[in-house]
mmCIF file with all atom_site columns, C-alpha atoms in Angstrom:
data_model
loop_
_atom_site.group_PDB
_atom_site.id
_atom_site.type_symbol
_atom_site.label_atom_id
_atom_site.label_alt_id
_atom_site.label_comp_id
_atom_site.label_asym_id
_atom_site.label_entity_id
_atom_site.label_seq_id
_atom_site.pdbx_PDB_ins_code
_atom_site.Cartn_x
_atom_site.Cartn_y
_atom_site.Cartn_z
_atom_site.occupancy
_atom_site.B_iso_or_equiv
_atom_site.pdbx_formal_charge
_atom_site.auth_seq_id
_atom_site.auth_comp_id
_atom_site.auth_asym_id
_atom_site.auth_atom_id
_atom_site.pdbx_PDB_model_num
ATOM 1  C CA . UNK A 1 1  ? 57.147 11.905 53.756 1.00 0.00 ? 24 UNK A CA 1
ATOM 2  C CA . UNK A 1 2  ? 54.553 14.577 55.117 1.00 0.00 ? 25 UNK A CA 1
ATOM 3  C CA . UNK A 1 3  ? 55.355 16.583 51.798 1.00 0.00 ? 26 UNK A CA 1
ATOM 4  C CA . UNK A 1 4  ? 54.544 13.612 49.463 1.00 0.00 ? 27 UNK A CA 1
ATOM 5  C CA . UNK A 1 5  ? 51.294 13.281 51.750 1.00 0.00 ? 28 UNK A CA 1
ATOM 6  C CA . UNK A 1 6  ? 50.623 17.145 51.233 1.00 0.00 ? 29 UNK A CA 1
ATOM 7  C CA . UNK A 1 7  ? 51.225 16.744 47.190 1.00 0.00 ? 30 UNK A CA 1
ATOM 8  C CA . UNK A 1 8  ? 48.733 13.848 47.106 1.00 0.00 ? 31 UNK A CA 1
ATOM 9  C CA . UNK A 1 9  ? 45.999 15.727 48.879 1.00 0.00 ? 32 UNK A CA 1
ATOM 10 C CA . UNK A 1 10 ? 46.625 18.529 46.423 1.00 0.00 ? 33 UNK A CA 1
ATOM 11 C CA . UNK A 1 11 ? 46.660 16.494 43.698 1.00 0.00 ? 34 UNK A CA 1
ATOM 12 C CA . UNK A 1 12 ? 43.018 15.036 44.549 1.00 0.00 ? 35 UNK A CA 1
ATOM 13 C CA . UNK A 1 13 ? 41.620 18.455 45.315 1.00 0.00 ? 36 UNK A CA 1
ATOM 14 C CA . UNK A 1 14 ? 43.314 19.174 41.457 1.00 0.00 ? 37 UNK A CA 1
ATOM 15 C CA . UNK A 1 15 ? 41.515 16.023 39.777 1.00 0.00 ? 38 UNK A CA 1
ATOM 16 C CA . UNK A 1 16 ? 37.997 17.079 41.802 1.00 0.00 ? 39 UNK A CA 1
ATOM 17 C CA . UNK A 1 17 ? 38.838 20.610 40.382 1.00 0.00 ? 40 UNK A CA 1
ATOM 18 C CA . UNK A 1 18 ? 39.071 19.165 37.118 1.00 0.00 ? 41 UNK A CA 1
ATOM 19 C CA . UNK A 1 19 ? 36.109 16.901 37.415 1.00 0.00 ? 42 UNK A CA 1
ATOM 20 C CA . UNK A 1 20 ? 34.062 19.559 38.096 1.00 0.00 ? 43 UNK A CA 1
ATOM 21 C CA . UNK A 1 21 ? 35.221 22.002 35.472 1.00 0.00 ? 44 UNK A CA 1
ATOM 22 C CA . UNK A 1 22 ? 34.932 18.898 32.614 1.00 0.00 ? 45 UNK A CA 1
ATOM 23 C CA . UNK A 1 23 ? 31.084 18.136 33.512 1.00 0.00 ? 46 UNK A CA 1
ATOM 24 C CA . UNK A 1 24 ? 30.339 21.429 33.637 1.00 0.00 ? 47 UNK A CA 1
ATOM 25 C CA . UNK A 1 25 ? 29.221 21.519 37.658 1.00 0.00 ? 48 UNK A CA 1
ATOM 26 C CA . UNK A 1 26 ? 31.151 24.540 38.073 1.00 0.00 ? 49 UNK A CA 1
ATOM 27 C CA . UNK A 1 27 ? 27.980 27.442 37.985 1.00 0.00 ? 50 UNK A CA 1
ATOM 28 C CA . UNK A 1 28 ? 30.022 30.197 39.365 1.00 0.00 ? 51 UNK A CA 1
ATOM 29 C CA . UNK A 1 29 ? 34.187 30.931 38.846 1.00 0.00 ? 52 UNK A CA 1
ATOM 30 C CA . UNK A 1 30 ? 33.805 31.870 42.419 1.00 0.00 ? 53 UNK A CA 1
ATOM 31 C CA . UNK A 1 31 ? 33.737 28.056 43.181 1.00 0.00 ? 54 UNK A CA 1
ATOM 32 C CA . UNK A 1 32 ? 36.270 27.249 41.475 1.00 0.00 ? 55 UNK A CA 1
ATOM 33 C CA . UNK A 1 33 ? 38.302 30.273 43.092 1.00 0.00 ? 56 UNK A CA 1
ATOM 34 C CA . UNK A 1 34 ? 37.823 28.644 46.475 1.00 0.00 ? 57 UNK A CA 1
ATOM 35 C CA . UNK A 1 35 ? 39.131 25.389 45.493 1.00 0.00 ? 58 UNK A CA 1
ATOM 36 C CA . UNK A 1 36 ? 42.014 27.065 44.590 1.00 0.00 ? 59 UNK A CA 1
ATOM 37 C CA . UNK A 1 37 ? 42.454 28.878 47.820 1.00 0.00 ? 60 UNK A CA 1
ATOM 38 C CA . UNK A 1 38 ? 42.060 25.836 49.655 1.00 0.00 ? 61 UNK A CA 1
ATOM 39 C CA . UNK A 1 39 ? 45.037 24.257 47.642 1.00 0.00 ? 62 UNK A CA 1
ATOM 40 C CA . UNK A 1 40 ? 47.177 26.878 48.362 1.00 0.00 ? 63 UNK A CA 1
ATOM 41 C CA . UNK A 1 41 ? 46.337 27.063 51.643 1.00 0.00 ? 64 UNK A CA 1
ATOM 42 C CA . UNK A 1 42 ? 46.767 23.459 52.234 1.00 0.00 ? 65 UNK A CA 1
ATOM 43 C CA . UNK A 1 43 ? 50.093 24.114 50.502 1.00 0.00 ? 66 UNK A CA 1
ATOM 44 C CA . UNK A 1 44 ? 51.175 26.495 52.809 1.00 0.00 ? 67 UNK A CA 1
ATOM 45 C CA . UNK A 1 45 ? 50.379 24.220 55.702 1.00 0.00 ? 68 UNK A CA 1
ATOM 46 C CA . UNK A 1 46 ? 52.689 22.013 54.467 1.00 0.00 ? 69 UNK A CA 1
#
């Protein structure tokens, strides 16, 4: 259960990365870079 509630949080951070990255909100790579981190860290955690 707390992995399927890890893989949906990772999955919205994805879709916001995505977002992002489709309307073109995404001035630096270095942004997009952290979002990354985060979802690996977040993976990790789980």
């Amino acid at each position: 259960v707390i992995g399927e509630v890890c893989l949906e949080k990772e999955a919205v951070r994805y879709e916001k990365l995505v977002r992002l990255r489709e309307e073109g909100l995404a001035q630096k790579r270095n942004s997009i870079e952290s979002v990354r981190l985060r979802v690996l860290t977040l993976r990790r955690e789980c």
